[in-house]
XYZ file of C-alpha atoms in Angstrom:
570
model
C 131.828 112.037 66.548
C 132.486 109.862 70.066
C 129.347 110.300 71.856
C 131.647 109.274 74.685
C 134.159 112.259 73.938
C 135.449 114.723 76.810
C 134.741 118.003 74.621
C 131.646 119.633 74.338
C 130.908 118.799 70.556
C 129.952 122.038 68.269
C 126.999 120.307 66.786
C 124.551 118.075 67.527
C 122.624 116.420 64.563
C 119.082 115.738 65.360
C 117.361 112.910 63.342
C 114.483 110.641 62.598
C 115.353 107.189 62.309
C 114.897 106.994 58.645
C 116.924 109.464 57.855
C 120.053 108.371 59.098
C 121.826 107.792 55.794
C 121.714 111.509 54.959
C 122.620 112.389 58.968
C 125.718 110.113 58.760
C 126.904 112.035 55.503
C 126.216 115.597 56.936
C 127.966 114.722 60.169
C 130.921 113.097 58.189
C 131.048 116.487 55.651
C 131.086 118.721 58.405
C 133.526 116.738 60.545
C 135.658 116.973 57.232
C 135.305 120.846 57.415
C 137.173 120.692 61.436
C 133.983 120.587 63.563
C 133.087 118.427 65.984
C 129.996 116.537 65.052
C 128.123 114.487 68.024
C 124.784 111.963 66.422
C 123.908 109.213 68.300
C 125.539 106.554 66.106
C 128.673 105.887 68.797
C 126.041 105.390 71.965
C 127.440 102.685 74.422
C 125.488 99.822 74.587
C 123.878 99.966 78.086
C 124.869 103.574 78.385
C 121.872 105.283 79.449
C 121.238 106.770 76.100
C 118.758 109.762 77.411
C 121.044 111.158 79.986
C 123.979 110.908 77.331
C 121.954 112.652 74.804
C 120.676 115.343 77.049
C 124.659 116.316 78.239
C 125.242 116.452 74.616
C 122.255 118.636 73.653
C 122.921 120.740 76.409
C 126.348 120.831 75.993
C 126.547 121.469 71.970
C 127.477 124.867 70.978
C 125.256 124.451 67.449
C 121.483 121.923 67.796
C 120.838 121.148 63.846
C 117.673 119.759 63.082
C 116.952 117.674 60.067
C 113.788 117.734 59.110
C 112.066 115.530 56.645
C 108.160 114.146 56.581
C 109.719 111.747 59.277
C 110.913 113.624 61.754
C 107.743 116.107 62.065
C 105.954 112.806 63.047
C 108.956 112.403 65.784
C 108.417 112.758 69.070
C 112.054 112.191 70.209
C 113.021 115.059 67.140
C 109.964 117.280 68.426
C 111.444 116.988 71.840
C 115.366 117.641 71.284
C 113.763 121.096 69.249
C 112.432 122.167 71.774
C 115.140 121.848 73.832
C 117.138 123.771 71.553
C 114.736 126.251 70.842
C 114.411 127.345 74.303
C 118.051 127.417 75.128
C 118.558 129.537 71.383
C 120.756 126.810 69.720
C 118.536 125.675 67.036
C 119.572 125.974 63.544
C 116.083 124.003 61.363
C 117.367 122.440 57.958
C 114.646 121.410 55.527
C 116.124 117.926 53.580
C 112.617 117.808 52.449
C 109.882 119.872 51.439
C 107.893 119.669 54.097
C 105.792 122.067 56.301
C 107.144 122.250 59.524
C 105.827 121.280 63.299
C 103.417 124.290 64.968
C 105.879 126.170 66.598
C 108.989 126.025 64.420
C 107.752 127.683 61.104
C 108.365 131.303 61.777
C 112.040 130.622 62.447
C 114.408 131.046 59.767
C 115.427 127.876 58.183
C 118.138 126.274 55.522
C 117.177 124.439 53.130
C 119.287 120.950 52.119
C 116.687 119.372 50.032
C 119.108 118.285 47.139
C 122.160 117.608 48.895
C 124.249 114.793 47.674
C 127.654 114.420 49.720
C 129.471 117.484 47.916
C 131.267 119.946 50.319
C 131.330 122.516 47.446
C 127.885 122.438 47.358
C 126.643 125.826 47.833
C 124.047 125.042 50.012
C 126.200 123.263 52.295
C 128.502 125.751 52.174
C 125.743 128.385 53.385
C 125.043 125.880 56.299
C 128.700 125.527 56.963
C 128.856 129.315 57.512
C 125.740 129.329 59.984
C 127.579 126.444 61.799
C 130.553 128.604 62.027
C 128.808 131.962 62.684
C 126.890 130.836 65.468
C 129.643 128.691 67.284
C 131.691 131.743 67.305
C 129.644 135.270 67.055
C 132.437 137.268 68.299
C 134.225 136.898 64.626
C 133.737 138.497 61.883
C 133.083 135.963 59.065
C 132.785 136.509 55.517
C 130.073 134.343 53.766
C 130.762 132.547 50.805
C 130.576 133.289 47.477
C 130.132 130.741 44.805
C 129.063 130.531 41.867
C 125.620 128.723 40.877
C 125.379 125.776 39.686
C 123.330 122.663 38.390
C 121.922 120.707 41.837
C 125.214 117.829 41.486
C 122.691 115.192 41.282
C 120.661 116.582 37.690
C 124.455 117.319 36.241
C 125.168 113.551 37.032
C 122.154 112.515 35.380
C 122.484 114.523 32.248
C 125.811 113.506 31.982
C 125.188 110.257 32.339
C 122.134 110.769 29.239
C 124.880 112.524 27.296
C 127.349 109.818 27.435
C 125.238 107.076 26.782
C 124.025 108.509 23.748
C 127.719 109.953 22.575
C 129.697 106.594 24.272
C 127.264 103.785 23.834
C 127.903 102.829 27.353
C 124.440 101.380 27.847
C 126.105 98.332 29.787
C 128.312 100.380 31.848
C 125.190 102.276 33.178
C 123.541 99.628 34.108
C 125.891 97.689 36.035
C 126.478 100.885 37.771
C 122.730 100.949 38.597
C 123.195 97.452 39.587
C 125.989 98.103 41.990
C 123.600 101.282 43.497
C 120.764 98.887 44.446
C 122.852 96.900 45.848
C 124.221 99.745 47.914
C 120.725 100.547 48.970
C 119.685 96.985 49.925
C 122.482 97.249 52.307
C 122.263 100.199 53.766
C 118.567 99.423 54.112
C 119.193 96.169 55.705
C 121.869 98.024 57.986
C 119.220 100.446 58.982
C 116.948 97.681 60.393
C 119.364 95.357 61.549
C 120.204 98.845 63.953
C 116.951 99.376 64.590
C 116.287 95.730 65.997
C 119.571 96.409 68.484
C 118.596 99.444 69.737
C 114.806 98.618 70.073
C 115.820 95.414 71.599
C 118.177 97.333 73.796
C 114.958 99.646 75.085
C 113.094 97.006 75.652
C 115.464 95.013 78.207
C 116.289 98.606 79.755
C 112.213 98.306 80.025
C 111.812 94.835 81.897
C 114.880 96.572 84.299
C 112.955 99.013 85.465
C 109.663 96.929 85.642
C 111.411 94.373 87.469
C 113.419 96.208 89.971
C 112.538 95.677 93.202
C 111.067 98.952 93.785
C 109.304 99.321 89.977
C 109.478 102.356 87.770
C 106.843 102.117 85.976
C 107.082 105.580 84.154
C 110.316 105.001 83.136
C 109.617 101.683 81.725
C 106.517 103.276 79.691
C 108.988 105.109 77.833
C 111.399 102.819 77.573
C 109.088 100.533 75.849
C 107.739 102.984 73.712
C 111.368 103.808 72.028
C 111.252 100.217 71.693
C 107.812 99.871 69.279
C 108.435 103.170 67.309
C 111.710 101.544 66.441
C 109.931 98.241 66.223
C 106.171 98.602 66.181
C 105.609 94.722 65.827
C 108.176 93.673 68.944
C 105.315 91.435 70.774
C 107.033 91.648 74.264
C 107.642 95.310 74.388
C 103.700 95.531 73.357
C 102.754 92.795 76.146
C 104.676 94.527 78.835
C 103.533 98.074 77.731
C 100.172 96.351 77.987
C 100.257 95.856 81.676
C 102.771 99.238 82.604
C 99.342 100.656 81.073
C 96.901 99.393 83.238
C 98.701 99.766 86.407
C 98.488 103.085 85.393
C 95.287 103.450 84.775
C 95.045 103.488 81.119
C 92.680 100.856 80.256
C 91.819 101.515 76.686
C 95.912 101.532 75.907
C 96.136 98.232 77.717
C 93.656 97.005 75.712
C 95.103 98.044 72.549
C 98.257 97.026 73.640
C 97.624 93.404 74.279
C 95.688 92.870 70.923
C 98.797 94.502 69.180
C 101.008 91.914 71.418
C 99.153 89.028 70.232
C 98.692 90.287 66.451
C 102.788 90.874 66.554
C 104.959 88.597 64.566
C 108.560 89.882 65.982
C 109.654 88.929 69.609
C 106.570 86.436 69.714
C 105.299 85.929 73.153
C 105.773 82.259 74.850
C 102.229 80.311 75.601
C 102.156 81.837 79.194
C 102.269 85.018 78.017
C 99.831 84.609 74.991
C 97.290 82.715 77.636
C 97.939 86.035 79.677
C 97.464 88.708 77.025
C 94.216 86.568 76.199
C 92.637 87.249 79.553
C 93.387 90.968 79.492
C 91.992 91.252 76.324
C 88.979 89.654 77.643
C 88.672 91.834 81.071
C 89.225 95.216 79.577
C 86.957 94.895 76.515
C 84.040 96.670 76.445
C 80.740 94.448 77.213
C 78.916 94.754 74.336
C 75.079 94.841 74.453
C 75.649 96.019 78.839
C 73.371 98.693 79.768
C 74.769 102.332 80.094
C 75.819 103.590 83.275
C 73.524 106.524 85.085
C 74.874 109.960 85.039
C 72.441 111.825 85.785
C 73.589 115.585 88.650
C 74.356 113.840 91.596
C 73.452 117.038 93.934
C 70.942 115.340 96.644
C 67.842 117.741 97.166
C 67.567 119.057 100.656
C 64.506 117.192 102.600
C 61.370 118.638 103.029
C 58.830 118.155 105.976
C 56.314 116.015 104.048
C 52.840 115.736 105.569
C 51.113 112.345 106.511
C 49.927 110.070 103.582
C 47.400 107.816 104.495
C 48.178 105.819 101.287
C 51.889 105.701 101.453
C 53.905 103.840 103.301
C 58.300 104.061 104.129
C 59.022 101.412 101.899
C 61.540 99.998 104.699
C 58.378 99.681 106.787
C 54.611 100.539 106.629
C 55.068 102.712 109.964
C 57.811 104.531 108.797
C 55.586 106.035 105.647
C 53.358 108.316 108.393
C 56.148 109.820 110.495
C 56.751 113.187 109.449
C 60.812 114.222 107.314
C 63.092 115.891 109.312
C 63.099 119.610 108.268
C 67.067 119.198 107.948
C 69.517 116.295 107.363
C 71.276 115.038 110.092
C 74.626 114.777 110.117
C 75.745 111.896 107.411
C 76.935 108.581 109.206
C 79.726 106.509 107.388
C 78.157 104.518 105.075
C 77.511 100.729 106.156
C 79.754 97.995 104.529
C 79.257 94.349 104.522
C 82.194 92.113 104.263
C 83.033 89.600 101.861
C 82.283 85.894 102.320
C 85.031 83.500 104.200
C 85.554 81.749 100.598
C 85.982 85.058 98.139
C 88.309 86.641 100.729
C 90.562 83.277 100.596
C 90.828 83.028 96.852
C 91.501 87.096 97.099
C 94.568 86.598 100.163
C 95.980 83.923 97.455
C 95.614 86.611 94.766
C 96.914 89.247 96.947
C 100.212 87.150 97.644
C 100.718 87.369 94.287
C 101.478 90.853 94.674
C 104.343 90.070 96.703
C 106.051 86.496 94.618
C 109.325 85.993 94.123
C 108.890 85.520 90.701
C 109.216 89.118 88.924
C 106.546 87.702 86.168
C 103.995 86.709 88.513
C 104.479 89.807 90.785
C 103.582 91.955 87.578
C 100.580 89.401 86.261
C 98.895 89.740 89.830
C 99.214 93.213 89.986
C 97.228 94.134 86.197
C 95.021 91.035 87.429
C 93.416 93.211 90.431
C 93.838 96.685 88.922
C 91.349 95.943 86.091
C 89.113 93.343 87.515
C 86.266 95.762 88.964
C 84.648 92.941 90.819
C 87.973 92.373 92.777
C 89.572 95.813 93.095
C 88.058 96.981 96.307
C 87.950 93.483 98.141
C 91.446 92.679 98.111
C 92.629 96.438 98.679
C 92.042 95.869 102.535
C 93.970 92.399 102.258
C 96.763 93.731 99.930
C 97.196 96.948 102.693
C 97.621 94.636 105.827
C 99.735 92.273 103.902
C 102.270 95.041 102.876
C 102.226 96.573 106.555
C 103.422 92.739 107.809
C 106.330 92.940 105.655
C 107.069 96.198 106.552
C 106.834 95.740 110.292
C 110.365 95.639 111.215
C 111.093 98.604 109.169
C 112.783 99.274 105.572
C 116.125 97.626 106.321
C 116.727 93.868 105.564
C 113.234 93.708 102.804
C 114.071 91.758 99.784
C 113.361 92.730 96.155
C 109.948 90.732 96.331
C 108.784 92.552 99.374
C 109.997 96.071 98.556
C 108.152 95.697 94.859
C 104.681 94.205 96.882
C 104.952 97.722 98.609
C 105.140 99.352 95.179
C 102.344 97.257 94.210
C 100.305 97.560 96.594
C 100.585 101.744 96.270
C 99.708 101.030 92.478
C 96.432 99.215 93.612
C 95.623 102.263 96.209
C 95.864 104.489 92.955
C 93.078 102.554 91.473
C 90.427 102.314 94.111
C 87.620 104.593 94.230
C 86.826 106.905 96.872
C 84.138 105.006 99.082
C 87.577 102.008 99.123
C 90.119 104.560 100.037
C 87.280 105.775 103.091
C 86.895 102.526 104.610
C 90.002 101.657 104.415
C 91.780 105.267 105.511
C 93.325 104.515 108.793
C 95.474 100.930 107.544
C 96.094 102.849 104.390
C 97.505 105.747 106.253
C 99.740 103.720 108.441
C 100.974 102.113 105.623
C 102.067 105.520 103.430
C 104.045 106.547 106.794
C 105.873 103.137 107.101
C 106.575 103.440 103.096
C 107.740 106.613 103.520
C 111.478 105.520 104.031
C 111.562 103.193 101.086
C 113.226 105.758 98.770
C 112.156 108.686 96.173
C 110.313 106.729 94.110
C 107.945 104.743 96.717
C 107.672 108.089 98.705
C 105.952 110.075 95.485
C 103.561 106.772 94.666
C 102.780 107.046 98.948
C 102.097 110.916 97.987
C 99.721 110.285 95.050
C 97.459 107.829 97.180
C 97.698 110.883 99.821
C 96.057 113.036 97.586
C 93.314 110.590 96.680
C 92.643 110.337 100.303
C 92.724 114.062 100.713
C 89.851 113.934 97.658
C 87.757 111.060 99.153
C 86.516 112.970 102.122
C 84.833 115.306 99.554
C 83.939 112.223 97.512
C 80.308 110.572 99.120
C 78.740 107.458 97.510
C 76.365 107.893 94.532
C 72.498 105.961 94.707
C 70.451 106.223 91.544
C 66.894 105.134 92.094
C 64.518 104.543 89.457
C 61.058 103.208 89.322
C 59.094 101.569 86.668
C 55.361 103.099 88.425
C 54.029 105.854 90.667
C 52.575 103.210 93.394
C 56.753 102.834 93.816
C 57.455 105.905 94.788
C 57.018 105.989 97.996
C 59.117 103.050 99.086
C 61.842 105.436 96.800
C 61.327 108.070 98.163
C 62.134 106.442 101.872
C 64.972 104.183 100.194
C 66.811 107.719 99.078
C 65.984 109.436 102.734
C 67.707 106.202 104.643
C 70.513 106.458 101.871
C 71.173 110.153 102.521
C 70.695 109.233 106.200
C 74.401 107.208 105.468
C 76.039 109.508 103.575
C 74.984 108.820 100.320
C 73.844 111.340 97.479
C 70.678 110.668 96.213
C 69.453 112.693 93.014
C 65.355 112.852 92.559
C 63.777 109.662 91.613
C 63.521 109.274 88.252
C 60.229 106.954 86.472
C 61.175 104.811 83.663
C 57.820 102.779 82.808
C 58.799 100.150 80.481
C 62.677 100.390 80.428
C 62.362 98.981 83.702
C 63.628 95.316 84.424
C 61.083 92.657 85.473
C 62.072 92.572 88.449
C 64.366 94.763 91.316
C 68.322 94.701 90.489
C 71.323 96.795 91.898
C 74.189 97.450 89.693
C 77.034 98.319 90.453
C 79.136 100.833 88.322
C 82.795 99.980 87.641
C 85.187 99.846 90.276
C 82.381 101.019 93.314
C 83.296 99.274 96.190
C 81.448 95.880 96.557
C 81.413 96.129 100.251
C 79.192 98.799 100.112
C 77.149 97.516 97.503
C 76.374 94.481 99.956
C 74.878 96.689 101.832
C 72.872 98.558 99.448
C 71.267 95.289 98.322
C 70.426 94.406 101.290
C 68.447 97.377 102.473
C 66.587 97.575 98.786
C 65.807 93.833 99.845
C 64.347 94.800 102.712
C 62.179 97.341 101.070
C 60.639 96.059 98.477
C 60.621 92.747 100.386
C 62.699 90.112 98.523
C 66.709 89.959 97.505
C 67.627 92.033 94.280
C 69.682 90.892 91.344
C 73.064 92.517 91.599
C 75.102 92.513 88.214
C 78.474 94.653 87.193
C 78.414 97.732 84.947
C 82.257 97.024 83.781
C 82.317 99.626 80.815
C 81.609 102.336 83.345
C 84.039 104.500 85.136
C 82.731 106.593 88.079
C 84.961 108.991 89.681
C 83.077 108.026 92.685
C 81.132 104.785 94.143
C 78.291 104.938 92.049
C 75.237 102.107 92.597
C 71.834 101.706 90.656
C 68.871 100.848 91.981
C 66.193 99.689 89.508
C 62.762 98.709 90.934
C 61.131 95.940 88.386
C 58.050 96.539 86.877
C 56.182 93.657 88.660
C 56.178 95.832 92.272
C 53.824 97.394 93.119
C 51.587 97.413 89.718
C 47.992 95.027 89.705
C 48.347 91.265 90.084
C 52.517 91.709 90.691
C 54.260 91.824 94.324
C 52.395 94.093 96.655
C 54.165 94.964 99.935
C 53.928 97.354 102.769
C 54.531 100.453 101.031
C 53.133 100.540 97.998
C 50.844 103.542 96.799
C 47.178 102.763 97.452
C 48.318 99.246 99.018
């Protein structure tokens, strides 16, 4: 049973975690009978346990799965059977009455649901012959032929009644039920005491691969998973799986993961990282009470000449409202951008440097810190993209571990951005994924994903809901959506909302939509309806492309409120 062992074993014993009592004693008794067992009990510490399991799986002659109302809730047990299945070396035993996984019921199973240790056991012996059947078809076996008898365990028992009543040995019996718990309470404590080693074990192989210098983030997801199905309340393995999550864009499992991390009373997490978990918590709740995000079809209606209204002006300007539409839209520009002030892009270069720290704690706090804060996403992506193509300036050779992971990084943030982000920024971003290129497997297929998402932004345009809280609006709308097509934007048909209307004009701004270009919508919907809009964050929404909201208030337009050139009847 040497996991480390030069022969390919005959069987490999499959297992949930809670079961291992039973496993050891199979794999003993059929060691016993001259097979060679292979369970992961004798796995080096620091061996890379999957690889050794899968050359032992793949190697094993005989795959025996136990299963039990533990292991059908296994995904490692689910896994190795299908392995098995597929390569026609799976041989289901039942130790417990239980229906099986969808999939693995019509195949012909042994049951070993009352199984004690004996070797005589007819039931084992019936497994033993399987075993031996299928490790060596070519031979002609006999099975075996016992005789029935009384499951060992209820002969014990009687037995045990029997003498008790004949003997008088009421003291004998229970001491040896004394001596039985105390076997149990052992074994029990041996079975978490190896459950804390191996969890803590995939949860340091976890921090390894989130730390290296060029991150692997899947890997570490599953690394620190093993860790909290062996040990659901290990706080680290929860906090780190908390921010593997949202660099992956999984917010909702972040957020579950940090509130398990600070609930967890195992592996506690030091004041830094409770302060941290703290602020996740708070940036990827949802906002309760924030208004729900516009969805209505996004397809833009095709522009109609429109005849002279003496009544109605552009709504950008009064002489606007009597020259006749264009029969059909001109070609869309790139949509207009306004930068960020001097002050927010200094606080987001400091941020952005954080991508690239020395210090493997900070490099990973930074990173979650722009992936799920909508407001910064698309501001520091431009910053984050020149700072990575510095470092990488005199090629791959001679980067250190902090520059090589800000690379990594900085790919991660790419694969968060929305489209209109990805657009404006296309031509750094490109020059970027060709100097990454060289930086190894792993960098090259994060460079490829981000090349696909730029592939999918030229298809992507910018979203601009309009809605109006009167008719007497709808003209300045109604030029507001033909300028915003004008740029490349889709504009569905204006939609009147009466009272749900705020009081007065606001843009919001749904999810990660890039702010640059939301500068700019506010300031043209300033300019037509003739004063600055409130702009405000929809942060529970999640566009798949830059999606803005324009909601005239209900004072525009209607009697003894702000009249401006434009207005119906003004």
């Amino acid at each position: 049973m040497n996991a480390t062992g030069p022969a390919s074993p005959d069987v490999f014993v499959s297992y949930a975690r809670e079961d291992r009592p039973l496993a050891e004693q199979l794999a003993q008794a059929l060691s016993a009978s001259g097979l060679q067992v292979w369970w992961d009990r004798d796995l080096a510490a620091g061996s890379e346990f999957t690889a050794v399991i899968e050359a032992q799986l793949l190697g094993a002659a005989v795959v025996m799965v136990l299963w039990s109302a533990d292991s059908v809730r296994s995904t490692f047990v689910r896994d190795e059977s299908s392995r098995a299945a597929k390569t026609g070396k799976l041989l289901p035993v039942r130790i417990e009455d239980v229906e099986l996984p969808l999939g693995f019921g019509q195949l012909h199973t042994l049951d070993l649901l009352d199984w004690d240790g004996d070797a005589s056991d007819e039931a084992f012996q019936n497994l033993l012959f399987e075993v031996r059947r299928r490790r060596a078809p070519d031979l002609a076996l006999e099975r075996p032929r016992l005789s029935r008898k009384w499951p060992r365990r209820s002969t014990l028992m009687t037995a045990a009644a029997l003498a008790l009543v004949l003997g008088g040995t009421a003291t004998w019996y229970v001491r040896d039920q004394r001596q039985g718990e105390v076997v149990v309470q052992a074994e029990k404590q041996r079975r978490i005491d190896f459950d804390k080693s191996e969890a803590d074990r995939h949860f340091r192989a976890g921090l390894d691969q989130q730390y290296a210098s060029v991150p692997q983030l899947e890997t570490a997801l599953n690394e620190y998973l093993s860790a909290v199905e062996l040990r659901p309340a290990h706080a680290r393995a929860r906090y780190y799986l908390g921010h593997v999550y949202a660099q992956t864009g999984k917010p909702l499992d972040a957020l579950t993961s940090f509130k398990l991390a600070l609930a967890a009373t195992e592996a506690p997490l030091d004041r830094s990282q409770r302060a941290d978990a703290e602020k996740r918590v708070l940036t990827l709740a949802v906002v309760e009470g924030e208004a729900t995000p516009i969805t209505r079809l996004a397809a833009t209606p095709a522009p109609a000449p429109a005849k002279p209204d003496a009544g109605a002006g552009a709504g950008i300007s009064a002489a606007t409202s009597a020259a006749p539409r264009p029969a059909a839209p001109q070609a869309p520009k790139q949509p207009p951008r306004i930068d960020p002030p001097e002050a927010r892009v200094a606080q987001l270069t400091q941020a952005v440097e954080g991508l690239f720290d020395n210090d493997k704690e900070r490099r990973i706090n930074a990173t979650t810190s722009l992936v799920v804060d909508p407001l910064a996403l698309s501001d520091a992506v431009p910053l984050a993209v020149k700072k990575a193509l510095q470092v990488l300036k005199d090629g791959p050779a001679g980067l250190d571990a902090s520059a090589s992971s800000g690379v990594v990084n900085t790919l991660v943030l790419l694969q968060s951005a929305l489209p209109g982000t990805l657009q404006v920024n296309r031509a750094t971003i490109e020059r970027l994924l060709d100097a990454a290129q060289p930086l190894g497997d792993y960098t090259a297929k994060q460079a490829g994903k981000v090349r696909d998402l730029l592939k999918q932004a030229l298809v992507r345009h910018p979203v601009a809901y309009i809605q109006i809280a009167n008719p007497a609006q709808r003209p300045i709308a109604e030029a507001l959506a033909l300028k915003l097509r004008s740029f490349g934007y889709e504009a569905p048909a204006i939609e009147q909302v009466d009272a749900r209307a705020p009081e007065a004009t606001q843009v919001r701004v749904q999810g990660k939509s890039d702010r640059s270009y939301a500068r700019w919508v506010a300031k043209v919907v300033g300019e037509a309806v003739g004063a600055p809009p409130a702009s405000s964050a929809l942060r529970n929404a999640s566009p798949k492309t830059d999606t803005y909201e324009i909601w005239f208030g209900r004072s525009l337009c209607a009697p003894g409120g702000l009249l401006v050139a434009g207005c119906k009847g003004a």
